[in-house]
PDB file of C-alpha atoms in Angstrom:
ATOM      1  CA  MET Y   1       8.350  -8.542  30.301  1.00  0.00           C
ATOM      2  CA  ALA Y   2       5.389 -10.572  27.779  1.00  0.00           C
ATOM      3  CA  ARG Y   3       3.498  -7.713  25.880  1.00  0.00           C
ATOM      4  CA  ARG Y   4      -0.096  -7.573  26.989  1.00  0.00           C
ATOM      5  CA  THR Y   5      -1.902  -7.850  23.142  1.00  0.00           C
ATOM      6  CA  LYS Y   6      -5.153  -6.148  22.730  1.00  0.00           C
ATOM      7  CA  GLY Y   7      -9.134  -7.221  22.779  1.00  0.00           C
ATOM      8  CA  ARG Y   8      -9.352 -10.616  22.804  1.00  0.00           C
ATOM      9  CA  PRO Y   9      -9.381 -14.224  20.111  1.00  0.00           C
ATOM     10  CA  VAL Y  10     -11.406 -13.806  17.238  1.00  0.00           C
ATOM     11  CA  ASP Y  11     -11.627 -16.684  14.356  1.00  0.00           C
ATOM     12  CA  GLY Y  12     -13.672 -16.440  11.584  1.00  0.00           C
ATOM     13  CA  VAL Y  13     -14.865 -14.665   8.627  1.00  0.00           C
ATOM     14  CA  LEU Y  14     -17.510 -11.438   8.965  1.00  0.00           C
ATOM     15  CA  LEU Y  15     -19.287 -10.915   5.216  1.00  0.00           C
ATOM     16  CA  LEU Y  16     -19.966  -6.421   6.859  1.00  0.00           C
ATOM     17  CA  HIS Y  17     -21.660  -4.526   4.239  1.00  0.00           C
ATOM     18  CA  LYS Y  18     -19.699  -1.451   3.790  1.00  0.00           C
ATOM     19  CA  PRO Y  19     -21.301   1.979   3.619  1.00  0.00           C
ATOM     20  CA  GLN Y  20     -20.481   4.561   1.355  1.00  0.00           C
ATOM     21  CA  GLY Y  21     -18.337   7.409   2.432  1.00  0.00           C
ATOM     22  CA  ILE Y  22     -15.700   5.819   4.888  1.00  0.00           C
ATOM     23  CA  SER Y  23     -12.679   3.452   3.273  1.00  0.00           C
ATOM     24  CA  SER Y  24     -12.876  -0.261   4.032  1.00  0.00           C
ATOM     25  CA  ASN Y  25      -9.907  -0.497   6.751  1.00  0.00           C
ATOM     26  CA  ARG Y  26     -12.298   2.534   8.743  1.00  0.00           C
ATOM     27  CA  ALA Y  27     -14.361   0.245   8.207  1.00  0.00           C
ATOM     28  CA  LEU Y  28     -12.434  -2.545   9.308  1.00  0.00           C
ATOM     29  CA  GLN Y  29     -11.123  -0.631  11.948  1.00  0.00           C
ATOM     30  CA  GLN Y  30     -14.663   0.420  13.409  1.00  0.00           C
ATOM     31  CA  ALA Y  31     -16.156  -4.331  12.669  1.00  0.00           C
ATOM     32  CA  LYS Y  32     -12.768  -4.265  15.163  1.00  0.00           C
ATOM     33  CA  GLY Y  33     -13.651  -2.493  18.079  1.00  0.00           C
ATOM     34  CA  ILE Y  34     -17.050  -3.395  18.122  1.00  0.00           C
ATOM     35  CA  TYR Y  35     -15.413  -7.085  18.174  1.00  0.00           C
ATOM     36  CA  TYR Y  36     -12.508  -6.338  20.576  1.00  0.00           C
ATOM     37  CA  ALA Y  37     -10.906  -8.663  18.001  1.00  0.00           C
ATOM     38  CA  GLN Y  38      -6.833  -8.591  18.529  1.00  0.00           C
ATOM     39  CA  LYS Y  39      -6.428  -9.921  14.830  1.00  0.00           C
ATOM     40  CA  ALA Y  40      -8.568  -8.625  11.510  1.00  0.00           C
ATOM     41  CA  GLY Y  41      -8.329  -7.840   7.600  1.00  0.00           C
ATOM     42  CA  HIS Y  42     -10.568  -6.954   5.434  1.00  0.00           C
ATOM     43  CA  THR Y  43      -9.897  -8.618   1.867  1.00  0.00           C
ATOM     44  CA  GLY Y  44     -10.499  -5.698  -0.870  1.00  0.00           C
ATOM     45  CA  ALA Y  45     -10.400  -2.810  -0.428  1.00  0.00           C
ATOM     46  CA  LEU Y  46     -13.426  -0.496  -1.675  1.00  0.00           C
ATOM     47  CA  ASP Y  47     -13.117   3.366  -2.069  1.00  0.00           C
ATOM     48  CA  PRO Y  48     -14.812   5.269  -0.410  1.00  0.00           C
ATOM     49  CA  LEU Y  49     -17.672   5.476  -2.141  1.00  0.00           C
ATOM     50  CA  ALA Y  50     -18.705   1.531  -2.949  1.00  0.00           C
ATOM     51  CA  THR Y  51     -21.420  -0.285  -0.901  1.00  0.00           C
ATOM     52  CA  GLY Y  52     -20.975  -3.423  -0.039  1.00  0.00           C
ATOM     53  CA  MET Y  53     -19.226  -6.846   0.339  1.00  0.00           C
ATOM     54  CA  LEU Y  54     -15.969  -6.342   2.379  1.00  0.00           C
ATOM     55  CA  PRO Y  55     -14.890  -9.703   3.923  1.00  0.00           C
ATOM     56  CA  ILE Y  56     -12.918  -9.478   7.642  1.00  0.00           C
ATOM     57  CA  CYS Y  57     -11.217 -12.042   8.129  1.00  0.00           C
ATOM     58  CA  PHE Y  58     -10.372 -11.932  12.120  1.00  0.00           C
ATOM     59  CA  GLY Y  59      -7.889 -13.773  14.230  1.00  0.00           C
ATOM     60  CA  GLU Y  60      -6.764 -17.215  11.995  1.00  0.00           C
ATOM     61  CA  ALA Y  61      -8.804 -16.777   9.253  1.00  0.00           C
ATOM     62  CA  THR Y  62      -5.905 -13.590   8.131  1.00  0.00           C
ATOM     63  CA  LYS Y  63      -3.676 -16.400   7.595  1.00  0.00           C
ATOM     64  CA  PHE Y  64      -6.149 -17.449   4.408  1.00  0.00           C
ATOM     65  CA  SER Y  65      -7.343 -13.223   2.774  1.00  0.00           C
ATOM     66  CA  GLN Y  66      -5.174 -14.084   0.724  1.00  0.00           C
ATOM     67  CA  PHE Y  67      -7.478 -16.572  -1.466  1.00  0.00           C
ATOM     68  CA  LEU Y  68     -10.106 -14.216  -1.253  1.00  0.00           C
ATOM     69  CA  LEU Y  69      -8.240 -11.803  -2.602  1.00  0.00           C
ATOM     70  CA  ASP Y  70      -7.668 -13.531  -5.728  1.00  0.00           C
ATOM     71  CA  THR Y  71     -11.717 -14.865  -5.766  1.00  0.00           C
ATOM     72  CA  ASP Y  72     -13.541 -13.066  -9.162  1.00  0.00           C
ATOM     73  CA  LYS Y  73     -16.380 -10.714  -7.969  1.00  0.00           C
ATOM     74  CA  THR Y  74     -20.160  -9.473  -9.240  1.00  0.00           C
ATOM     75  CA  TYR Y  75     -20.317  -5.501  -8.611  1.00  0.00           C
ATOM     76  CA  VAL Y  76     -23.824  -3.331  -9.390  1.00  0.00           C
ATOM     77  CA  VAL Y  77     -22.477  -0.527 -10.900  1.00  0.00           C
ATOM     78  CA  ARG Y  78     -23.914   2.510 -11.946  1.00  0.00           C
ATOM     79  CA  ALA Y  79     -21.931   5.335 -14.377  1.00  0.00           C
ATOM     80  CA  LYS Y  80     -23.509   8.658 -15.847  1.00  0.00           C
ATOM     81  CA  LEU Y  81     -22.724   9.239 -19.729  1.00  0.00           C
ATOM     82  CA  GLY Y  82     -22.223  12.421 -20.797  1.00  0.00           C
ATOM     83  CA  GLU Y  83     -18.856  13.484 -17.867  1.00  0.00           C
ATOM     84  CA  ARG Y  84     -15.998  12.543 -17.729  1.00  0.00           C
ATOM     85  CA  THR Y  85     -14.019  13.301 -14.022  1.00  0.00           C
ATOM     86  CA  THR Y  86     -10.488  12.880 -12.685  1.00  0.00           C
ATOM     87  CA  THR Y  87     -10.767   9.927 -10.867  1.00  0.00           C
ATOM     88  CA  SER Y  88     -13.979   8.617 -12.591  1.00  0.00           C
ATOM     89  CA  ASP Y  89     -15.951   7.935 -10.370  1.00  0.00           C
ATOM     90  CA  ALA Y  90     -18.102  10.845  -8.722  1.00  0.00           C
ATOM     91  CA  ASP Y  91     -15.301  11.232  -6.237  1.00  0.00           C
ATOM     92  CA  GLY Y  92     -13.200  13.892  -8.329  1.00  0.00           C
ATOM     93  CA  GLU Y  93     -13.869  17.021 -10.501  1.00  0.00           C
ATOM     94  CA  VAL Y  94     -15.675  16.873 -13.519  1.00  0.00           C
ATOM     95  CA  VAL Y  95     -12.568  17.884 -16.312  1.00  0.00           C
ATOM     96  CA  GLU Y  96     -15.056  17.553 -19.537  1.00  0.00           C
ATOM     97  CA  ILE Y  97     -19.001  17.069 -20.792  1.00  0.00           C
ATOM     98  CA  ARG Y  98     -20.050  16.315 -23.995  1.00  0.00           C
ATOM     99  CA  ASP Y  99     -23.507  15.859 -25.731  1.00  0.00           C
ATOM    100  CA  VAL Y 100     -24.486  12.138 -25.235  1.00  0.00           C
ATOM    101  CA  ASN Y 101     -26.422  10.966 -28.604  1.00  0.00           C
ATOM    102  CA  VAL Y 102     -26.553   7.340 -28.056  1.00  0.00           C
ATOM    103  CA  THR Y 103     -29.271   4.082 -28.331  1.00  0.00           C
ATOM    104  CA  LYS Y 104     -29.425   1.197 -26.251  1.00  0.00           C
ATOM    105  CA  GLU Y 105     -28.540  -0.574 -29.434  1.00  0.00           C
ATOM    106  CA  GLN Y 106     -25.490   0.936 -28.873  1.00  0.00           C
ATOM    107  CA  ILE Y 107     -24.460   0.639 -25.826  1.00  0.00           C
ATOM    108  CA  GLU Y 108     -25.032  -2.681 -25.586  1.00  0.00           C
ATOM    109  CA  GLN Y 109     -22.706  -3.750 -28.498  1.00  0.00           C
ATOM    110  CA  HIS Y 110     -20.002  -1.364 -26.578  1.00  0.00           C
ATOM    111  CA  VAL Y 111     -20.774  -3.546 -23.170  1.00  0.00           C
ATOM    112  CA  ALA Y 112     -20.464  -6.683 -25.385  1.00  0.00           C
ATOM    113  CA  ASP Y 113     -17.061  -5.683 -26.230  1.00  0.00           C
ATOM    114  CA  PHE Y 114     -15.433  -5.532 -23.259  1.00  0.00           C
ATOM    115  CA  ILE Y 115     -16.562  -9.903 -21.686  1.00  0.00           C
ATOM    116  CA  GLY Y 116     -13.290 -11.927 -21.426  1.00  0.00           C
ATOM    117  CA  GLU Y 117      -9.984 -11.062 -20.888  1.00  0.00           C
ATOM    118  CA  SER Y 118      -7.679  -8.377 -21.244  1.00  0.00           C
ATOM    119  CA  ASP Y 119      -4.635  -5.904 -20.623  1.00  0.00           C
ATOM    120  CA  GLN Y 120      -6.552  -3.354 -17.388  1.00  0.00           C
ATOM    121  CA  TYR Y 121      -3.947  -0.473 -16.411  1.00  0.00           C
ATOM    122  CA  PRO Y 122      -5.194   0.308 -13.123  1.00  0.00           C
ATOM    123  CA  SER Y 123      -7.063   3.708 -11.950  1.00  0.00           C
ATOM    124  CA  MET Y 124      -4.151   6.494 -10.890  1.00  0.00           C
ATOM    125  CA  TYR Y 125      -6.319   6.871  -7.689  1.00  0.00           C
ATOM    126  CA  SER Y 126      -6.264   2.767  -7.285  1.00  0.00           C
ATOM    127  CA  ALA Y 127      -4.790   1.955  -3.196  1.00  0.00           C
ATOM    128  CA  LEU Y 128      -2.383  -0.333  -5.382  1.00  0.00           C
ATOM    129  CA  LYS Y 129       1.304   1.163  -4.714  1.00  0.00           C
ATOM    130  CA  TYR Y 130       4.556   2.247  -6.361  1.00  0.00           C
ATOM    131  CA  GLN Y 131       7.615   2.426  -4.257  1.00  0.00           C
ATOM    132  CA  GLY Y 132       5.887   2.381  -1.055  1.00  0.00           C
ATOM    133  CA  GLN Y 133       3.519   4.575  -1.409  1.00  0.00           C
ATOM    134  CA  PRO Y 134      -0.599   4.383  -2.966  1.00  0.00           C
ATOM    135  CA  LEU Y 135      -1.075   5.247  -6.142  1.00  0.00           C
ATOM    136  CA  TYR Y 136      -3.371   7.831  -5.238  1.00  0.00           C
ATOM    137  CA  LYS Y 137      -1.389   9.715  -2.882  1.00  0.00           C
ATOM    138  CA  TYR Y 138       1.265  10.299  -6.559  1.00  0.00           C
ATOM    139  CA  ALA Y 139      -2.475  11.632  -8.529  1.00  0.00           C
ATOM    140  CA  ARG Y 140      -3.788  13.794  -5.881  1.00  0.00           C
ATOM    141  CA  GLU Y 141      -0.273  15.824  -5.920  1.00  0.00           C
ATOM    142  CA  GLY Y 142      -0.375  15.523  -9.851  1.00  0.00           C
ATOM    143  CA  ILE Y 143       2.550  13.579 -10.434  1.00  0.00           C
ATOM    144  CA  GLU Y 144       1.688  10.450 -13.098  1.00  0.00           C
ATOM    145  CA  VAL Y 145       3.797   6.821 -12.433  1.00  0.00           C
ATOM    146  CA  PRO Y 146       4.959   4.153 -13.836  1.00  0.00           C
ATOM    147  CA  ARG Y 147       1.778   1.075 -13.996  1.00  0.00           C
ATOM    148  CA  LYS Y 148       2.086  -2.692 -15.080  1.00  0.00           C
ATOM    149  CA  CYS Y 149      -1.256  -3.560 -16.917  1.00  0.00           C
ATOM    150  CA  ARG Y 150      -3.009  -6.946 -15.212  1.00  0.00           C
ATOM    151  CA  ARG Y 151      -4.356  -8.753 -16.616  1.00  0.00           C
ATOM    152  CA  ILE Y 152      -8.086  -9.647 -16.103  1.00  0.00           C
ATOM    153  CA  ASN Y 153     -11.562 -11.822 -17.418  1.00  0.00           C
ATOM    154  CA  VAL Y 154     -14.858 -10.010 -17.238  1.00  0.00           C
ATOM    155  CA  TYR Y 155     -17.171 -13.132 -17.473  1.00  0.00           C
ATOM    156  CA  SER Y 156     -20.469 -11.168 -17.746  1.00  0.00           C
ATOM    157  CA  LEU Y 157     -21.383  -7.752 -18.228  1.00  0.00           C
ATOM    158  CA  THR Y 158     -24.772  -6.359 -18.456  1.00  0.00           C
ATOM    159  CA  LEU Y 159     -26.646  -3.641 -19.483  1.00  0.00           C
ATOM    160  CA  ASP Y 160     -29.365  -3.665 -17.019  1.00  0.00           C
ATOM    161  CA  GLU Y 161     -31.366  -0.259 -17.880  1.00  0.00           C
ATOM    162  CA  PHE Y 162     -30.898   3.179 -19.635  1.00  0.00           C
ATOM    163  CA  ASP Y 163     -32.561   6.376 -18.735  1.00  0.00           C
ATOM    164  CA  GLU Y 164     -32.152   8.601 -21.553  1.00  0.00           C
ATOM    165  CA  GLN Y 165     -34.302  11.084 -18.915  1.00  0.00           C
ATOM    166  CA  THR Y 166     -30.892  11.730 -17.321  1.00  0.00           C
ATOM    167  CA  ASN Y 167     -27.920  10.487 -19.495  1.00  0.00           C
ATOM    168  CA  GLU Y 168     -27.109   7.252 -16.429  1.00  0.00           C
ATOM    169  CA  ILE Y 169     -26.596   3.405 -17.281  1.00  0.00           C
ATOM    170  CA  GLN Y 170     -26.348   0.253 -14.706  1.00  0.00           C
ATOM    171  CA  MET Y 171     -24.642  -2.708 -15.547  1.00  0.00           C
ATOM    172  CA  THR Y 172     -23.870  -6.060 -13.657  1.00  0.00           C
ATOM    173  CA  ALA Y 173     -20.025  -7.004 -13.702  1.00  0.00           C
ATOM    174  CA  HIS Y 174     -18.536 -10.133 -12.603  1.00  0.00           C
ATOM    175  CA  VAL Y 175     -15.640 -10.252 -12.756  1.00  0.00           C
ATOM    176  CA  SER Y 176     -11.707 -11.687 -11.694  1.00  0.00           C
ATOM    177  CA  LYS Y 177      -9.416  -9.896  -9.256  1.00  0.00           C
ATOM    178  CA  GLY Y 178      -7.777  -6.498  -9.522  1.00  0.00           C
ATOM    179  CA  THR Y 179     -10.562  -5.536 -12.454  1.00  0.00           C
ATOM    180  CA  TYR Y 180     -11.095  -1.359 -11.519  1.00  0.00           C
ATOM    181  CA  ILE Y 181     -15.139  -1.061 -12.787  1.00  0.00           C
ATOM    182  CA  ARG Y 182     -14.472   2.731 -12.904  1.00  0.00           C
ATOM    183  CA  THR Y 183     -11.607   2.002 -15.496  1.00  0.00           C
ATOM    184  CA  ILE Y 184     -14.553  -0.010 -17.699  1.00  0.00           C
ATOM    185  CA  VAL Y 185     -16.371   3.002 -16.976  1.00  0.00           C
ATOM    186  CA  ASP Y 186     -14.144   5.723 -18.774  1.00  0.00           C
ATOM    187  CA  ASP Y 187     -12.713   3.071 -21.929  1.00  0.00           C
ATOM    188  CA  LEU Y 188     -16.188   2.811 -22.659  1.00  0.00           C
ATOM    189  CA  GLY Y 189     -17.232   6.623 -22.324  1.00  0.00           C
ATOM    190  CA  GLU Y 190     -14.807   7.066 -24.600  1.00  0.00           C
ATOM    191  CA  LEU Y 191     -15.757   4.189 -26.623  1.00  0.00           C
ATOM    192  CA  LEU Y 192     -19.256   5.601 -26.917  1.00  0.00           C
ATOM    193  CA  GLY Y 193     -18.271   9.264 -27.766  1.00  0.00           C
ATOM    194  CA  CYS Y 194     -19.826  10.752 -24.552  1.00  0.00           C
ATOM    195  CA  GLY Y 195     -17.586  10.239 -21.736  1.00  0.00           C
ATOM    196  CA  ALA Y 196     -19.053   8.542 -18.495  1.00  0.00           C
ATOM    197  CA  HIS Y 197     -17.954   8.140 -14.694  1.00  0.00           C
ATOM    198  CA  VAL Y 198     -18.686   5.916 -11.632  1.00  0.00           C
ATOM    199  CA  ILE Y 199     -22.242   7.813  -9.641  1.00  0.00           C
ATOM    200  CA  MET Y 200     -22.922   4.542  -7.649  1.00  0.00           C
ATOM    201  CA  LEU Y 201     -20.990   0.751  -6.431  1.00  0.00           C
ATOM    202  CA  HIS Y 202     -22.099  -1.783  -5.396  1.00  0.00           C
ATOM    203  CA  ARG Y 203     -20.169  -5.175  -4.709  1.00  0.00           C
ATOM    204  CA  SER Y 204     -23.137  -7.937  -4.298  1.00  0.00           C
ATOM    205  CA  LYS Y 205     -20.693 -10.423  -4.353  1.00  0.00           C
ATOM    206  CA  VAL Y 206     -17.178 -12.167  -3.684  1.00  0.00           C
ATOM    207  CA  GLY Y 207     -16.459 -15.793  -4.095  1.00  0.00           C
ATOM    208  CA  HIS Y 208     -19.147 -17.861  -3.409  1.00  0.00           C
ATOM    209  CA  TYR Y 209     -20.373 -15.625  -0.442  1.00  0.00           C
ATOM    210  CA  PRO Y 210     -23.441 -14.757  -0.875  1.00  0.00           C
ATOM    211  CA  ALA Y 211     -25.334 -11.643   0.177  1.00  0.00           C
ATOM    212  CA  GLU Y 212     -27.969 -11.793   2.220  1.00  0.00           C
ATOM    213  CA  LYS Y 213     -24.610 -13.245   4.567  1.00  0.00           C
ATOM    214  CA  MET Y 214     -23.839  -9.009   4.772  1.00  0.00           C
ATOM    215  CA  VAL Y 215     -24.493  -7.501   7.659  1.00  0.00           C
ATOM    216  CA  THR Y 216     -23.997  -3.456   8.833  1.00  0.00           C
ATOM    217  CA  LEU Y 217     -22.175  -1.906  11.219  1.00  0.00           C
ATOM    218  CA  ASP Y 218     -25.011  -0.778  12.991  1.00  0.00           C
ATOM    219  CA  GLU Y 219     -26.857  -4.011  13.311  1.00  0.00           C
ATOM    220  CA  LEU Y 220     -23.276  -4.747  14.829  1.00  0.00           C
ATOM    221  CA  GLN Y 221     -23.647  -1.292  16.837  1.00  0.00           C
ATOM    222  CA  ALA Y 222     -26.718  -2.646  17.700  1.00  0.00           C
ATOM    223  CA  LEU Y 223     -26.160  -6.193  19.405  1.00  0.00           C
ATOM    224  CA  LEU Y 224     -23.280  -5.182  21.140  1.00  0.00           C
ATOM    225  CA  ASP Y 225     -25.404  -2.628  22.579  1.00  0.00           C
ATOM    226  CA  GLU Y 226     -28.362  -5.249  22.934  1.00  0.00           C
ATOM    227  CA  ALA Y 227     -26.156  -7.207  24.777  1.00  0.00           C
ATOM    228  CA  LYS Y 228     -24.717  -4.704  27.208  1.00  0.00           C
ATOM    229  CA  SER Y 229     -28.425  -3.655  28.376  1.00  0.00           C
ATOM    230  CA  GLN Y 230     -29.304  -6.890  28.857  1.00  0.00           C
ATOM    231  CA  ASP Y 231     -26.105  -8.340  30.866  1.00  0.00           C
ATOM    232  CA  LYS Y 232     -24.797 -10.876  28.367  1.00  0.00           C
ATOM    233  CA  ALA Y 233     -21.263 -11.469  27.297  1.00  0.00           C
ATOM    234  CA  PRO Y 234     -20.868  -9.150  23.244  1.00  0.00           C
ATOM    235  CA  SER Y 235     -19.168 -12.205  21.438  1.00  0.00           C
ATOM    236  CA  GLU Y 236     -23.356 -13.442  22.404  1.00  0.00           C
ATOM    237  CA  VAL Y 237     -24.445 -12.349  19.856  1.00  0.00           C
ATOM    238  CA  LEU Y 238     -21.616 -11.048  17.684  1.00  0.00           C
ATOM    239  CA  ASP Y 239     -19.787 -14.030  17.425  1.00  0.00           C
ATOM    240  CA  PRO Y 240     -22.823 -16.429  15.604  1.00  0.00           C
ATOM    241  CA  LEU Y 241     -22.408 -14.550  12.588  1.00  0.00           C
ATOM    242  CA  LEU Y 242     -19.060 -14.959  12.025  1.00  0.00           C
ATOM    243  CA  LEU Y 243     -18.573 -17.701   9.222  1.00  0.00           C
ATOM    244  CA  PRO Y 244     -16.019 -20.256   9.618  1.00  0.00           C
ATOM    245  CA  MET Y 245     -12.314 -19.837   7.933  1.00  0.00           C
ATOM    246  CA  ASP Y 246     -12.575 -22.541   6.429  1.00  0.00           C
ATOM    247  CA  THR Y 247     -15.351 -20.991   3.671  1.00  0.00           C
ATOM    248  CA  ALA Y 248     -12.155 -18.679   2.409  1.00  0.00           C
ATOM    249  CA  VAL Y 249     -10.349 -21.613   0.815  1.00  0.00           C
ATOM    250  CA  GLN Y 250     -13.814 -22.790  -0.225  1.00  0.00           C
ATOM    251  CA  ASP Y 251     -13.366 -23.462  -3.484  1.00  0.00           C
ATOM    252  CA  LEU Y 252      -9.230 -25.558  -3.430  1.00  0.00           C
ATOM    253  CA  PRO Y 253     -10.172 -29.889  -3.188  1.00  0.00           C
ATOM    254  CA  SER Y 254      -9.636 -30.655   0.167  1.00  0.00           C
ATOM    255  CA  VAL Y 255      -7.241 -33.524   1.379  1.00  0.00           C
ATOM    256  CA  GLU Y 256      -8.172 -35.140   4.537  1.00  0.00           C
ATOM    257  CA  ILE Y 257      -5.307 -36.960   7.438  1.00  0.00           C
ATOM    258  CA  ASP Y 258      -5.331 -38.621  10.376  1.00  0.00           C
ATOM    259  CA  GLU Y 259      -4.337 -36.948  13.518  1.00  0.00           C
ATOM    260  CA  GLN Y 260      -0.914 -38.139  13.590  1.00  0.00           C
ATOM    261  CA  GLN Y 261      -0.281 -36.413  10.977  1.00  0.00           C
ATOM    262  CA  ALA Y 262      -2.275 -33.079  11.533  1.00  0.00           C
ATOM    263  CA  ILE Y 263       0.187 -32.604  14.634  1.00  0.00           C
ATOM    264  CA  ALA Y 264       3.100 -33.547  11.765  1.00  0.00           C
ATOM    265  CA  PHE Y 265       1.106 -30.980   9.472  1.00  0.00           C
ATOM    266  CA  THR Y 266      -0.206 -27.804  12.420  1.00  0.00           C
ATOM    267  CA  HIS Y 267       4.460 -28.791  13.405  1.00  0.00           C
ATOM    268  CA  GLY Y 268       5.558 -27.457   9.718  1.00  0.00           C
ATOM    269  CA  GLN Y 269       6.048 -31.086   8.831  1.00  0.00           C
ATOM    270  CA  THR Y 270       6.195 -32.978   5.261  1.00  0.00           C
ATOM    271  CA  VAL Y 271       3.313 -34.825   5.656  1.00  0.00           C
ATOM    272  CA  VAL Y 272       3.598 -38.371   3.195  1.00  0.00           C
ATOM    273  CA  ILE Y 273       0.020 -39.433   1.917  1.00  0.00           C
ATOM    274  CA  GLY Y 274      -0.568 -41.688  -1.214  1.00  0.00           C
ATOM    275  CA  GLU Y 275      -1.643 -38.160  -3.482  1.00  0.00           C
ATOM    276  CA  VAL Y 276      -1.737 -34.401  -2.990  1.00  0.00           C
ATOM    277  CA  PRO Y 277      -4.223 -33.530  -5.900  1.00  0.00           C
ATOM    278  CA  GLU Y 278      -3.676 -30.289  -6.396  1.00  0.00           C
ATOM    279  CA  LYS Y 279      -0.646 -27.755  -6.313  1.00  0.00           C
ATOM    280  CA  VAL Y 280      -2.925 -25.720  -3.640  1.00  0.00           C
ATOM    281  CA  CYS Y 281      -5.786 -28.045  -0.783  1.00  0.00           C
ATOM    282  CA  ALA Y 282      -7.968 -26.949   1.739  1.00  0.00           C
ATOM    283  CA  VAL Y 283      -6.334 -29.335   4.668  1.00  0.00           C
ATOM    284  CA  ARG Y 284      -8.826 -31.192   6.962  1.00  0.00           C
ATOM    285  CA  CYS Y 285      -8.716 -34.045   9.741  1.00  0.00           C
ATOM    286  CA  GLY Y 286     -12.214 -35.207  10.686  1.00  0.00           C
ATOM    287  CA  GLU Y 287     -13.757 -31.853  11.257  1.00  0.00           C
ATOM    288  CA  ARG Y 288     -10.856 -29.590  11.837  1.00  0.00           C
ATOM    289  CA  PHE Y 289      -9.376 -27.397   9.762  1.00  0.00           C
ATOM    290  CA  LEU Y 290      -5.353 -27.600   9.801  1.00  0.00           C
ATOM    291  CA  GLY Y 291      -5.004 -25.037   6.926  1.00  0.00           C
ATOM    292  CA  VAL Y 292      -3.512 -25.111   3.077  1.00  0.00           C
ATOM    293  CA  GLY Y 293      -0.770 -27.322   1.681  1.00  0.00           C
ATOM    294  CA  GLU Y 294       0.733 -27.298  -0.752  1.00  0.00           C
ATOM    295  CA  ARG Y 295       2.418 -30.462  -2.865  1.00  0.00           C
ATOM    296  CA  ASN Y 296       6.028 -30.380  -3.513  1.00  0.00           C
ATOM    297  CA  GLN Y 297       8.447 -31.423  -5.669  1.00  0.00           C
ATOM    298  CA  HIS Y 298       8.034 -34.882  -4.018  1.00  0.00           C
ATOM    299  CA  GLY Y 299       4.011 -35.827  -4.308  1.00  0.00           C
ATOM    300  CA  HIS Y 300       3.832 -35.262  -0.880  1.00  0.00           C
ATOM    301  CA  LEU Y 301       1.971 -32.736   1.667  1.00  0.00           C
ATOM    302  CA  LYS Y 302       3.811 -29.451   3.176  1.00  0.00           C
ATOM    303  CA  ALA Y 303       2.070 -26.868   5.125  1.00  0.00           C
ATOM    304  CA  LYS Y 304       1.246 -23.215   3.572  1.00  0.00           C
ATOM    305  CA  ARG Y 305      -0.464 -21.885   6.005  1.00  0.00           C
ATOM    306  CA  ALA Y 306      -1.300 -23.886   8.850  1.00  0.00           C
ATOM    307  CA  VAL Y 307      -3.915 -23.007  11.504  1.00  0.00           C
ATOM    308  CA  ALA Y 308      -2.518 -22.149  15.001  1.00  0.00           C
ATOM    309  CA  ILE Y 309      -2.211 -24.880  17.322  1.00  0.00           C
ATOM    310  CA  THR Y 310      -4.028 -24.092  20.414  1.00  0.00           C
ATOM    311  CA  ASN Y 311      -6.899 -22.865  18.124  1.00  0.00           C
ATOM    312  CA  ASN Y 312      -7.947 -26.472  16.201  1.00  0.00           C
ATOM    313  CA  LEU Y 313      -5.766 -29.432  17.780  1.00  0.00           C
TER     314      LEU Y 313
END
C-alpha cells in the first residue's frame, strides 16, 4: 500500500522574516504548517537571538537550496563593548568585564582590519556538526572539540554608530558564506582590549533577494485566517508570496535548450549542445526552468539538479 504524503505540493521560495527568540527550524516548521506544504527546508540557520531574512524553499525548490547557502549575506549587528560572554552573544553568560577606553577612530581602524579574506574558526556554539552532533551540544556540556578553520571573505564592514554612554556599537557587514558575525565581534573586542559580544543581529539580505520582499509569520497567519473567514483556498492568498524557484540560482549563467533536449535533460540523459558556458549553469526551455546542469569532461550538458517532470513538462 502506497504511503500517503502529508500536505500539498508547493514549489517556490518564501523570504521569511524570522522573529527573535525562536530557532530557524521552528520558524521553518511554522511556515511549512501555515502553507500545509509537503516539503520545505531553510537555507542557512539564524541563531534564536537573530532576526531577518530566512529564505525557505518549498517542494522542488529544495533541490536548489545549496546555492542560497553558498551565497553572500548582509547583516546589521549591534554589540556591547566591555563584556565577553560564553557564546559571544547576549544568550551566553558574562565571563569577563573590562573597562572601555576606546575612541570612534580606534574602532574604525580595527574594523577595517577585518575586510578581505581570512581564516575563521567557527564558534563552539554554532550548528556545525562534529561526529554527527552540533557543536553547541558539546559546548553546553563544557566539551571542546576540534574545528576546522574556514576561509571567509568580509566584502565590507562599516561602523555605523558608537554610543559612548552605553558602550554599544552598530555595524553593517557584507560577508561570504559561513562567516560568523559573533566571532568577528568577539575578535574585534579583543583587538580593542575591552571585549565585546553581540546583543542584536539582523540579516537584511541573502544574495540578491531584497529586504522588502520579506514576510513575517504573523502576516502569514493573518492571511491564512482571512482566507478561512472568507471561504477562500489558502493557496489563493499565500502562494502569490512565493518567488519562482529559479531565483535561487539567479547568479548562475543560463543555457537554453529545445523541447527534445529538455525531455532528455529531465530524464538524466546527457545533452549535446553547442557550448556549455560554465561548469555549472541554470537550464531553461523557453519560459520553463528545468534545473541546474553541469559540463562533463566531454563538454556536454548533464543534469546536476533537475525539476521533476510533473512540475515542469
